[in-house]
mmCIF file with all atom_site columns, C-alpha atoms in Angstrom:
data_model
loop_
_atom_site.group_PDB
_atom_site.id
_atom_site.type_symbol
_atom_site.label_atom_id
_atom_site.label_alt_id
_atom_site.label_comp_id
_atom_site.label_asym_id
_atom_site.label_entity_id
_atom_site.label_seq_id
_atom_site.pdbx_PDB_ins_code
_atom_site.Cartn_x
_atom_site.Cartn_y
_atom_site.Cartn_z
_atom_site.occupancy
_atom_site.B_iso_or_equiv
_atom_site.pdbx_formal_charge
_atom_site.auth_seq_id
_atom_site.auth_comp_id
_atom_site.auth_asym_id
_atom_site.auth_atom_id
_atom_site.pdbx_PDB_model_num
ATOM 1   C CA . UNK A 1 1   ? 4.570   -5.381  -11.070 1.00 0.00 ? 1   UNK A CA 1
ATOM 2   C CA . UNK A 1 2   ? 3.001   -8.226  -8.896  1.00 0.00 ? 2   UNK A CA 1
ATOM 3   C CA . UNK A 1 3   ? 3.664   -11.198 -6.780  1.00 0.00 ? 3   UNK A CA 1
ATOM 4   C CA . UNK A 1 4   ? 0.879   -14.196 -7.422  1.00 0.00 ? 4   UNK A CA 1
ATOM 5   C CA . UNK A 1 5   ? 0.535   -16.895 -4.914  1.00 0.00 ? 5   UNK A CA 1
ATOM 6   C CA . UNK A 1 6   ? -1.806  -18.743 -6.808  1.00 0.00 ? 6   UNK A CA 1
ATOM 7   C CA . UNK A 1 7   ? -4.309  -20.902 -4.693  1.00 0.00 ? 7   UNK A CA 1
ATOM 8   C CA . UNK A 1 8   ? -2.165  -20.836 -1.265  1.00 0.00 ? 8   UNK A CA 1
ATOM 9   C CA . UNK A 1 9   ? -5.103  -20.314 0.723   1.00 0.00 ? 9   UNK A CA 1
ATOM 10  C CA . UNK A 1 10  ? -7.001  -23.587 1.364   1.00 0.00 ? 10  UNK A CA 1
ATOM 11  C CA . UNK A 1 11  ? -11.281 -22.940 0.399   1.00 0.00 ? 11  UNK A CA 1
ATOM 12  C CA . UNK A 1 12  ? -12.316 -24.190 3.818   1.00 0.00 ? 12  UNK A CA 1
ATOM 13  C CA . UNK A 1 13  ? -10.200 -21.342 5.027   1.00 0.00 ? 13  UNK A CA 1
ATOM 14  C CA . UNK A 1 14  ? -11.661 -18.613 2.529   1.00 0.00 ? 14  UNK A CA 1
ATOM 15  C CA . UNK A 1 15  ? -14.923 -19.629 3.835   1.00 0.00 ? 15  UNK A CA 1
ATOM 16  C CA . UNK A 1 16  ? -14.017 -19.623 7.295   1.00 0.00 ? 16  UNK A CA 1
ATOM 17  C CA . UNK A 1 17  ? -13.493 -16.039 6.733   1.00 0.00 ? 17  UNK A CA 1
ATOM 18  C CA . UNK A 1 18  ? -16.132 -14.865 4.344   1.00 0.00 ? 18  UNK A CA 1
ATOM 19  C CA . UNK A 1 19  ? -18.702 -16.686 8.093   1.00 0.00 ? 19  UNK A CA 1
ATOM 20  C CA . UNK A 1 20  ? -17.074 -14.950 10.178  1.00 0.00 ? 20  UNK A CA 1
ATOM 21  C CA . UNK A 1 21  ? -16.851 -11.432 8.301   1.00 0.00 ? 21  UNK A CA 1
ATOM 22  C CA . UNK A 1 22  ? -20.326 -12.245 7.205   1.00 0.00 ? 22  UNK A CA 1
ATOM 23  C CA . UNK A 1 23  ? -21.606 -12.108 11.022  1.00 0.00 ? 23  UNK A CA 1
ATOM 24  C CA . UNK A 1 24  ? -19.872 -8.440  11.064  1.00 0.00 ? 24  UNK A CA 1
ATOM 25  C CA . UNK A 1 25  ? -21.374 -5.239  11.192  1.00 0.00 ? 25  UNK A CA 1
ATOM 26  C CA . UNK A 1 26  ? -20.481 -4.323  7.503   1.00 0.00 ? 26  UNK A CA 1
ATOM 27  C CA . UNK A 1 27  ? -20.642 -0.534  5.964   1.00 0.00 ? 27  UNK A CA 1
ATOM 28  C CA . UNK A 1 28  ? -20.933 1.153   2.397   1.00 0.00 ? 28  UNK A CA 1
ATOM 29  C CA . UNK A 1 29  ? -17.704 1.792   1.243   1.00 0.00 ? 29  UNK A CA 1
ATOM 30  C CA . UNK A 1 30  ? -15.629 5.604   0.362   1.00 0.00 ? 30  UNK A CA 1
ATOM 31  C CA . UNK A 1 31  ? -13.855 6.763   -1.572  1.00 0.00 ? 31  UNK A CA 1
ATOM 32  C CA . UNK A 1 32  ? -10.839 9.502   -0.734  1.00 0.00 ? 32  UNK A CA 1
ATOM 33  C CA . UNK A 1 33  ? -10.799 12.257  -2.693  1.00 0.00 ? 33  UNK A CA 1
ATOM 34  C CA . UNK A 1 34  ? -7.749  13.022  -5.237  1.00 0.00 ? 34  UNK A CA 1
ATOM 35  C CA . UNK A 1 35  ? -6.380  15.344  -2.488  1.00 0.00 ? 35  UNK A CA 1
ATOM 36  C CA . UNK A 1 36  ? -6.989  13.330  0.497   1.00 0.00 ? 36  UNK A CA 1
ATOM 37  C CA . UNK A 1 37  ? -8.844  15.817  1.998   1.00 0.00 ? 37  UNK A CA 1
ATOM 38  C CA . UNK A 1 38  ? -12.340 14.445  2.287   1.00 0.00 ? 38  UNK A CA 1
ATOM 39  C CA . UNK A 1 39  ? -13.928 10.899  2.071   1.00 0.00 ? 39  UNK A CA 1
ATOM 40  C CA . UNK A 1 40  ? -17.358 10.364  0.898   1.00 0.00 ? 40  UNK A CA 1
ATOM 41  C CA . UNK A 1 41  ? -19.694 7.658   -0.642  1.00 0.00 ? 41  UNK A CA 1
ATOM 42  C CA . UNK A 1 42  ? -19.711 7.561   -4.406  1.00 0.00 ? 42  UNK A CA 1
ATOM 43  C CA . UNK A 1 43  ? -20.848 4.387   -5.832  1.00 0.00 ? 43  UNK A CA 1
ATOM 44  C CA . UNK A 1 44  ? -20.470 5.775   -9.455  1.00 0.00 ? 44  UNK A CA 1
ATOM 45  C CA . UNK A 1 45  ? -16.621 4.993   -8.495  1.00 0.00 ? 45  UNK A CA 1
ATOM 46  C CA . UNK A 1 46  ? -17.004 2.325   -6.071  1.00 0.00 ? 46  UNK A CA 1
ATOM 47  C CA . UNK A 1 47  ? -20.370 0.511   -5.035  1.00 0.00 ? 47  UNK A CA 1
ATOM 48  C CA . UNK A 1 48  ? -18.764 -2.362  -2.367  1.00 0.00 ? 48  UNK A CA 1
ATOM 49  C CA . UNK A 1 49  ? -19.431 -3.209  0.928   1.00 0.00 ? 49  UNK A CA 1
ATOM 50  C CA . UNK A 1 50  ? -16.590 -3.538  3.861   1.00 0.00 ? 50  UNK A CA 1
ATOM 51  C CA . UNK A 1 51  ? -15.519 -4.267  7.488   1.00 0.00 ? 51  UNK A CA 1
ATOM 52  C CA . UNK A 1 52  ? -12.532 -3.851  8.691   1.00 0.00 ? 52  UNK A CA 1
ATOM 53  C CA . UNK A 1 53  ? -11.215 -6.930  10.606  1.00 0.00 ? 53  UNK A CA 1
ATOM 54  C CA . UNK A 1 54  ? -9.311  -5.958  14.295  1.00 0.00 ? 54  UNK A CA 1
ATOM 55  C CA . UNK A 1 55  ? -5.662  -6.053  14.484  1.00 0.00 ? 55  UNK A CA 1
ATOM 56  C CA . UNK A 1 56  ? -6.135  -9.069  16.658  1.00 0.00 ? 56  UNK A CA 1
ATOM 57  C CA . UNK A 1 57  ? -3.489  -11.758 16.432  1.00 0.00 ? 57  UNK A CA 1
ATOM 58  C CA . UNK A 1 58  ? -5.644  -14.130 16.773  1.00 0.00 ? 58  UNK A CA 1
ATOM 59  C CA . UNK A 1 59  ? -7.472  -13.116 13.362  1.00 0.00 ? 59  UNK A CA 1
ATOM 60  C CA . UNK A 1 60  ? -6.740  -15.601 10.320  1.00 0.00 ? 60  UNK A CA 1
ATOM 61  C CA . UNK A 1 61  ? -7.704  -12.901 8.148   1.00 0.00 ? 61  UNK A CA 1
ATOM 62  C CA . UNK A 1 62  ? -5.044  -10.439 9.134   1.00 0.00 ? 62  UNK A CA 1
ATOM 63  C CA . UNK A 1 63  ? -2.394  -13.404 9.785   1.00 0.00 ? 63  UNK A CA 1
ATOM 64  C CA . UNK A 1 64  ? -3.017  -14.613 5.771   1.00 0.00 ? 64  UNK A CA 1
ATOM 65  C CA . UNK A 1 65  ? -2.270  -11.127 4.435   1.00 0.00 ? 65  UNK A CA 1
ATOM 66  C CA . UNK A 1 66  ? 0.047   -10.353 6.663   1.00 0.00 ? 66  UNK A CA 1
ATOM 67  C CA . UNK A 1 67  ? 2.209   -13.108 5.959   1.00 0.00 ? 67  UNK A CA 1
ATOM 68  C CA . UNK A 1 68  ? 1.988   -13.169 2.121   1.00 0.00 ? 68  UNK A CA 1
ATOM 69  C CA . UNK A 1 69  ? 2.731   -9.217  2.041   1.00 0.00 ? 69  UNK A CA 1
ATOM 70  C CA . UNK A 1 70  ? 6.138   -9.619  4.163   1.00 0.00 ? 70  UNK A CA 1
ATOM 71  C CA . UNK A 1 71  ? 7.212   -13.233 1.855   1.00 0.00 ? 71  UNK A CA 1
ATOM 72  C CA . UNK A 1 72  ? 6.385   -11.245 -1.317  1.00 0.00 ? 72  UNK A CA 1
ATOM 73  C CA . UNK A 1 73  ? 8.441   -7.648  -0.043  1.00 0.00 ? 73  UNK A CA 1
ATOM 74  C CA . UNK A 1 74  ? 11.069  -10.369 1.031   1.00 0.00 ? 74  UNK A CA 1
ATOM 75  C CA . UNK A 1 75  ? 11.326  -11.984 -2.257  1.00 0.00 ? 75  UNK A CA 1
ATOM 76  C CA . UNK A 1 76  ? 10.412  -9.292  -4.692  1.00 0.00 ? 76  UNK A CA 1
ATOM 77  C CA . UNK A 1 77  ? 10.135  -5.773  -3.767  1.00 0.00 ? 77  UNK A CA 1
ATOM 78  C CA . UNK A 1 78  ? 12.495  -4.976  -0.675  1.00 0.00 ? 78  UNK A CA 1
ATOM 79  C CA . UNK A 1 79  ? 10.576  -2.043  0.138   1.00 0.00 ? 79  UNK A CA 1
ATOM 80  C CA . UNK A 1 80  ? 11.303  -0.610  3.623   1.00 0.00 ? 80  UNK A CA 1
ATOM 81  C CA . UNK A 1 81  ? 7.679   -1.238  5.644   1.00 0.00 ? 81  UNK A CA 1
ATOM 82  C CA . UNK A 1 82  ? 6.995   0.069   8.902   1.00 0.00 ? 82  UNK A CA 1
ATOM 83  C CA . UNK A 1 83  ? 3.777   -1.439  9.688   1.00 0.00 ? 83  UNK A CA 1
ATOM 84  C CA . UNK A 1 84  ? 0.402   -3.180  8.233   1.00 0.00 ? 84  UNK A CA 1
ATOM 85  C CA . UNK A 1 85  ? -2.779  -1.893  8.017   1.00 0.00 ? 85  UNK A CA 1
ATOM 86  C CA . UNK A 1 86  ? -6.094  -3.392  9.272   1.00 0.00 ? 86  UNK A CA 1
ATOM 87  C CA . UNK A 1 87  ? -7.237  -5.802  6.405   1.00 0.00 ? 87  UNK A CA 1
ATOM 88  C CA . UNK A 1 88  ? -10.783 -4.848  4.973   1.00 0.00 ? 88  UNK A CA 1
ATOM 89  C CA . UNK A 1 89  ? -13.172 -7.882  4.241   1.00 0.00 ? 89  UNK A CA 1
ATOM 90  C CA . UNK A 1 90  ? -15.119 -6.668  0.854   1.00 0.00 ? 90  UNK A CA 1
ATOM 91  C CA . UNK A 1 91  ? -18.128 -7.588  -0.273  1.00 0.00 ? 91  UNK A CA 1
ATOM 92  C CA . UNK A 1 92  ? -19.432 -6.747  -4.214  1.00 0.00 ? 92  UNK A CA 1
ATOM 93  C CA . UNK A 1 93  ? -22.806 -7.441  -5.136  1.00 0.00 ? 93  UNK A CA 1
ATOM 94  C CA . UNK A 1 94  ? -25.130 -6.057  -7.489  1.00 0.00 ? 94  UNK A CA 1
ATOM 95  C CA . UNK A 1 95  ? -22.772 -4.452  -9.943  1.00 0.00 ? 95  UNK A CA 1
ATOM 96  C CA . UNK A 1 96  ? -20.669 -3.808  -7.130  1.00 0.00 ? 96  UNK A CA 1
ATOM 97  C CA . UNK A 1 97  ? -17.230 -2.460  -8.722  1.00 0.00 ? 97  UNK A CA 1
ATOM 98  C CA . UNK A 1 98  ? -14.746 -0.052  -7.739  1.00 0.00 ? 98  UNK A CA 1
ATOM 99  C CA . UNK A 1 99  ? -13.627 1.542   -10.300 1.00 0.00 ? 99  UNK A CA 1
ATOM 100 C CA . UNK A 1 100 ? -9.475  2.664   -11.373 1.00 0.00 ? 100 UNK A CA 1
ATOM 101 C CA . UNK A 1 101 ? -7.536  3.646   -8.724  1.00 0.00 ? 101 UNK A CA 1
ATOM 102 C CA . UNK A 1 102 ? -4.096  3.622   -6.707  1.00 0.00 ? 102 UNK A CA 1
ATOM 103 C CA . UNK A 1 103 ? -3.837  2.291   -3.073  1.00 0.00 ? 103 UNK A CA 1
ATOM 104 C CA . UNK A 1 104 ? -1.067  4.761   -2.240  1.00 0.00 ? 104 UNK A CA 1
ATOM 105 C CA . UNK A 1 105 ? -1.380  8.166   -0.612  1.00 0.00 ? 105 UNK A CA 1
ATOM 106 C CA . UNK A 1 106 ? 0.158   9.539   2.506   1.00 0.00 ? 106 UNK A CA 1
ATOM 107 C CA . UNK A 1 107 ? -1.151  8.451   6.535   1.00 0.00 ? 107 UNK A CA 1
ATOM 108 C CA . UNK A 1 108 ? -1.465  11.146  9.202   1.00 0.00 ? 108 UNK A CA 1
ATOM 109 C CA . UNK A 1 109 ? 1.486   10.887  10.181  1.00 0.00 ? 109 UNK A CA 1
ATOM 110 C CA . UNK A 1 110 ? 4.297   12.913  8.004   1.00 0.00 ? 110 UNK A CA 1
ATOM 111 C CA . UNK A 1 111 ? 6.380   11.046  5.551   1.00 0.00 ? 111 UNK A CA 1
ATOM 112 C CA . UNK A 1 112 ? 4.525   7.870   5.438   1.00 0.00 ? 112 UNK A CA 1
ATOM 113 C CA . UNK A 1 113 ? 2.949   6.054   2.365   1.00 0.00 ? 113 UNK A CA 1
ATOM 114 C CA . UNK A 1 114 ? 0.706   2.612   1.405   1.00 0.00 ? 114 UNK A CA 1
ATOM 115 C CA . UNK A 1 115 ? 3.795   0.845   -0.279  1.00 0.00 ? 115 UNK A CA 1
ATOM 116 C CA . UNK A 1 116 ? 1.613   -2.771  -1.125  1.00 0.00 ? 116 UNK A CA 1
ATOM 117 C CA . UNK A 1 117 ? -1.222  -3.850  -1.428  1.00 0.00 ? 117 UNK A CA 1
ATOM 118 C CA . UNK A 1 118 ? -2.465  -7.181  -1.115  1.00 0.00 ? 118 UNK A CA 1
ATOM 119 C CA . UNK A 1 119 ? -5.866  -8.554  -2.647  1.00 0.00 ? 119 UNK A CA 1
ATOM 120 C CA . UNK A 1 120 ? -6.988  -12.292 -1.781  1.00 0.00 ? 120 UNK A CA 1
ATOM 121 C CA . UNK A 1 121 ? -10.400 -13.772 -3.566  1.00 0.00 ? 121 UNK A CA 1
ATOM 122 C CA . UNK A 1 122 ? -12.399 -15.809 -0.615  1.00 0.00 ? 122 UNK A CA 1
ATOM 123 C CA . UNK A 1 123 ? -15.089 -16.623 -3.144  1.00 0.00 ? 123 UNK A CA 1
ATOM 124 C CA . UNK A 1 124 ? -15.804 -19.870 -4.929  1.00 0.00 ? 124 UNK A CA 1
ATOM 125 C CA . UNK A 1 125 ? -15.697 -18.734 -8.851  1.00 0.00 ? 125 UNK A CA 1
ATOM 126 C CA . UNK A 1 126 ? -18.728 -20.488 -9.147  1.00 0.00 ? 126 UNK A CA 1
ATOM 127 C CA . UNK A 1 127 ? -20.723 -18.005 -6.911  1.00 0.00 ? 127 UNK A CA 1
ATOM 128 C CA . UNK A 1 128 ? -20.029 -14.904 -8.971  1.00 0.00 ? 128 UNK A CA 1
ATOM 129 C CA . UNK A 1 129 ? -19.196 -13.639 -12.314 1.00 0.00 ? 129 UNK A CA 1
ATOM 130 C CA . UNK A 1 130 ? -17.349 -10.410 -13.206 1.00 0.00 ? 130 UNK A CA 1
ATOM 131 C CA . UNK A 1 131 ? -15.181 -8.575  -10.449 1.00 0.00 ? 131 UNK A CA 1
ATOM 132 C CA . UNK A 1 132 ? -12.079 -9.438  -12.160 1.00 0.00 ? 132 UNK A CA 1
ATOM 133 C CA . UNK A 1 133 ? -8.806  -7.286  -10.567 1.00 0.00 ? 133 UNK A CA 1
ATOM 134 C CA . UNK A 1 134 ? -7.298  -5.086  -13.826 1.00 0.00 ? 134 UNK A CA 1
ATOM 135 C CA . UNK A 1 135 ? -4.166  -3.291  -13.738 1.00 0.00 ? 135 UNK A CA 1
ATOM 136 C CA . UNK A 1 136 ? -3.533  -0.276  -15.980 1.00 0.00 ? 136 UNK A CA 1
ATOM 137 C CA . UNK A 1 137 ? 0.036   -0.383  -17.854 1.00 0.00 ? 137 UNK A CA 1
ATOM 138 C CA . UNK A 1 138 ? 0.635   3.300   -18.904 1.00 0.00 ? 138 UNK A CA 1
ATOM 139 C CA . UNK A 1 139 ? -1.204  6.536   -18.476 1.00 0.00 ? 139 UNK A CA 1
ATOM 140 C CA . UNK A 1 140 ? -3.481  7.665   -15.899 1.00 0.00 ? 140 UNK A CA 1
ATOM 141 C CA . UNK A 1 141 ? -7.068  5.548   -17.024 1.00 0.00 ? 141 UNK A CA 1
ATOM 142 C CA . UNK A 1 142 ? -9.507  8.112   -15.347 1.00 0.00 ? 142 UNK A CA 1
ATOM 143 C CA . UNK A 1 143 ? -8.031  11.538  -16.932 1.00 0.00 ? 143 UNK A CA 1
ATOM 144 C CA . UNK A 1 144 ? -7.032  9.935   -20.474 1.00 0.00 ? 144 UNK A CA 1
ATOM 145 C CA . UNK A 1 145 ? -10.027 8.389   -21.407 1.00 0.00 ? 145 UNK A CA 1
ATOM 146 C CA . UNK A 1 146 ? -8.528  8.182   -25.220 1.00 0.00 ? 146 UNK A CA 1
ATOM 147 C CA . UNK A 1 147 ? -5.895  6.699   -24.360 1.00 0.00 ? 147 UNK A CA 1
ATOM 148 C CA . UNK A 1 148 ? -4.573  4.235   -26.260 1.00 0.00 ? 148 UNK A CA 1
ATOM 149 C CA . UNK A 1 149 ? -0.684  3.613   -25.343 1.00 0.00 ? 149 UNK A CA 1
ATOM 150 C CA . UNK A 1 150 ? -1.811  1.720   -21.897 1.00 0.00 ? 150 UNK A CA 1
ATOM 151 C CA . UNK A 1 151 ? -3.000  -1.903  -21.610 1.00 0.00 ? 151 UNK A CA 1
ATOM 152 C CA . UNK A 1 152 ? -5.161  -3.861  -19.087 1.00 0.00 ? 152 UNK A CA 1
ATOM 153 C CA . UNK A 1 153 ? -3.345  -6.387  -17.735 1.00 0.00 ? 153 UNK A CA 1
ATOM 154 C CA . UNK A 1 154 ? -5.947  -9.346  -16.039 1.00 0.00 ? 154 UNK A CA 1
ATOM 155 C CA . UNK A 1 155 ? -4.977  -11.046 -13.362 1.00 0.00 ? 155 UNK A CA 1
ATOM 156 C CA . UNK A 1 156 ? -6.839  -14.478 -13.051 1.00 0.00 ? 156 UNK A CA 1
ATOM 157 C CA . UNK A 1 157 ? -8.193  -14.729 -9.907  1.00 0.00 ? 157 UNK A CA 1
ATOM 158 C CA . UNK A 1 158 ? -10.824 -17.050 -10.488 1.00 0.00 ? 158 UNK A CA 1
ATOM 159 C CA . UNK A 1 159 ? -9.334  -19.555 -8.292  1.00 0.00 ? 159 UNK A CA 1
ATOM 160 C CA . UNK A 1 160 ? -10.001 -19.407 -4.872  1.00 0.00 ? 160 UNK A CA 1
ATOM 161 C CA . UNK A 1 161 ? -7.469  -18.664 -2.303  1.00 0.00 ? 161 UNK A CA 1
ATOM 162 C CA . UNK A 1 162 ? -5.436  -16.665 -4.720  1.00 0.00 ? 162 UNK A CA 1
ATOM 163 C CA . UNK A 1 163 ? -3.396  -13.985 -3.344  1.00 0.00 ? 163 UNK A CA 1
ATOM 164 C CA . UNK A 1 164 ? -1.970  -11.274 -5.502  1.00 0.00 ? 164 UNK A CA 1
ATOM 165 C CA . UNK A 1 165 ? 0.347   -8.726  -3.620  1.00 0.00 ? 165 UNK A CA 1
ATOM 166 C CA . UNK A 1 166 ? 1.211   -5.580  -6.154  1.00 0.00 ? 166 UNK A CA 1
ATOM 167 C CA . UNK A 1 167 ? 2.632   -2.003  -5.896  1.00 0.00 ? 167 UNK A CA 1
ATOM 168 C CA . UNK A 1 168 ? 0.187   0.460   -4.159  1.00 0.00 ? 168 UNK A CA 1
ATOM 169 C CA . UNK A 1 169 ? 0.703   3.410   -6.794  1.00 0.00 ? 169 UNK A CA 1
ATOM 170 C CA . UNK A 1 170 ? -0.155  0.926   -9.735  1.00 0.00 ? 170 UNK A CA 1
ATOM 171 C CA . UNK A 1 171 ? -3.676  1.784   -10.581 1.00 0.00 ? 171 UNK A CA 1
ATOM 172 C CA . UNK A 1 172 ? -6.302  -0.891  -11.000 1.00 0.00 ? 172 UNK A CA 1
ATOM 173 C CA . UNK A 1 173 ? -9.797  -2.124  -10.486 1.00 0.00 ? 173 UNK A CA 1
ATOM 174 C CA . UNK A 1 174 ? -12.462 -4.481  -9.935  1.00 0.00 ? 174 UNK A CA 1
ATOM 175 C CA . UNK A 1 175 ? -14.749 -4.650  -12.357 1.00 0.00 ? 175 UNK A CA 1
ATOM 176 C CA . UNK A 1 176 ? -18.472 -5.116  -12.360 1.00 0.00 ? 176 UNK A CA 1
ATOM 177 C CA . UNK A 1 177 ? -19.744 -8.278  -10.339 1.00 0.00 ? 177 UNK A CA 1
ATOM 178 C CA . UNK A 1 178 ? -22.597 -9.384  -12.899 1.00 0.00 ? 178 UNK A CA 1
ATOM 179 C CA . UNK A 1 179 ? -23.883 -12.402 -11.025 1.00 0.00 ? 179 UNK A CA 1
ATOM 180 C CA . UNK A 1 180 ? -23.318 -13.668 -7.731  1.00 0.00 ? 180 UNK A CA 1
ATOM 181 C CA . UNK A 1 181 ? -21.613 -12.091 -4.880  1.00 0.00 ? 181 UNK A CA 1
ATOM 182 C CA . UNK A 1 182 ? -17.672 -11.930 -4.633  1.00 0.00 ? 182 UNK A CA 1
ATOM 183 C CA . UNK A 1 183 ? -16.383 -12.040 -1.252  1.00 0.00 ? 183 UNK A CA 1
ATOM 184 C CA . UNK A 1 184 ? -12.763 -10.680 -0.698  1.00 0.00 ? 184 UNK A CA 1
ATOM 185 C CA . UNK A 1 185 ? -9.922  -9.703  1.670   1.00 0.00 ? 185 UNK A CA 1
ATOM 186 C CA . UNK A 1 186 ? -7.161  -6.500  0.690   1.00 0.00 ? 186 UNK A CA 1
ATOM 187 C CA . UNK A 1 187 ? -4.823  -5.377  3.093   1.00 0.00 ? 187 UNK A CA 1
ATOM 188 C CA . UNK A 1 188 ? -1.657  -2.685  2.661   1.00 0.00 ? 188 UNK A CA 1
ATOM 189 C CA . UNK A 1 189 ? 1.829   -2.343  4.045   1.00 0.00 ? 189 UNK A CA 1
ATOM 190 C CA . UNK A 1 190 ? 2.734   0.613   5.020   1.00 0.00 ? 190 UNK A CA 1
ATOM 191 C CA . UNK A 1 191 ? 6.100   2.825   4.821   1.00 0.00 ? 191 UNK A CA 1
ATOM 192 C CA . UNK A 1 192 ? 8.646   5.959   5.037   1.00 0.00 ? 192 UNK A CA 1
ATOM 193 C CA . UNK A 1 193 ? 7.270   8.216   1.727   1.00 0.00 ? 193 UNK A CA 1
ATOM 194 C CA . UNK A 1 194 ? 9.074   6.897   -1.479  1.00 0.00 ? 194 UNK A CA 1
ATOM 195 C CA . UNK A 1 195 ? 12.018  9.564   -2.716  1.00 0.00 ? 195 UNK A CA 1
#
């Protein structure tokens, strides 16, 4: 289940971002382990680069997804959200991917959970090719790897300044980036633990 806003985000905007994240200091990516106990650098599972933009209110980048993550919980999923996270610029190069995966899992503090998640293509689709977001309808894609009862669902977000906000327990992906460079922002709402 997702919300598309499809190109709300004007392309001098997107790449008043992508400058400004550009100039960052950016890192190699984790990943969390299935237990949430450790975090460590994998890029079997993901291979992206990231900053993570201040909670300033100032920032564009945060004001976008924030916005679009409280009109699509308004309009589609009512869940009850305490706060947003810091959005994380992303950066996949190189066969940079990240491979299937859910967005939820619980915070430090007790009881809380990622509810959304919010994923918003800065790049011009002419720049790169691949890194298309996939959801996974049915099953669990990295422990049923014969699976055959669960679809892909792809979500075209070729155009630029498309925001896509979705459930943070569906599991998806980005696959491979084959040419180019994708730039990207994803962000997450954050709630009390689903019952």
């Amino acid at each position: 289940m997702f919300y598309l806003f499809p190109r709300i985000v004007k392309p001098d905007m997107c790449e008043e971002i992508i400058k400004d994240c550009m100039s960052r200091n950016l890192e190699t990516a984790k990943v969390l382990s299935q237990d949430n106990s450790s975090i460590r650098d994998d890029p079997n599972i993901r291979k992206t680069s990231i900053y993570f933009v201040p909670t300033d209110r100032n920032n564009q980048a945060n004001e976008i997804a924030w916005h679009f993550l409280k009109k699509a919980n308004k309009e589609m999923f009512h869940y009850d959200l305490t706060y947003f996270q810091q959005t994380q610029f992303s950066v996949y190069k190189d066969g940079g991917h990240y491979d299937w995966h859910t967005d939820s899992y619980h915070q430090d503090e007790p009881n809380k959970t990622r509810k959304l998640s919010l994923s918003l293509v800065l790049s011009n689709p002419d720049n790169f090719e691949g890194g298309k977001l996939e959801f996974y309808n049915g099953g669990r894609p990295w422990e049923e790897k014969g699976d055959t009862t669960g679809e892909q669902i792809k979500i075209d977000l070729e155009s630029q300044g498309t925001v896509v906000v979705f459930d943070s327990r569906d599991h998806h992906r980005v696959t491979p980036v084959t040419k180019g460079v994708r730039h990207s922002i994803v962000c997450w709402a954050t709630g009390a633990s689903f019952r």
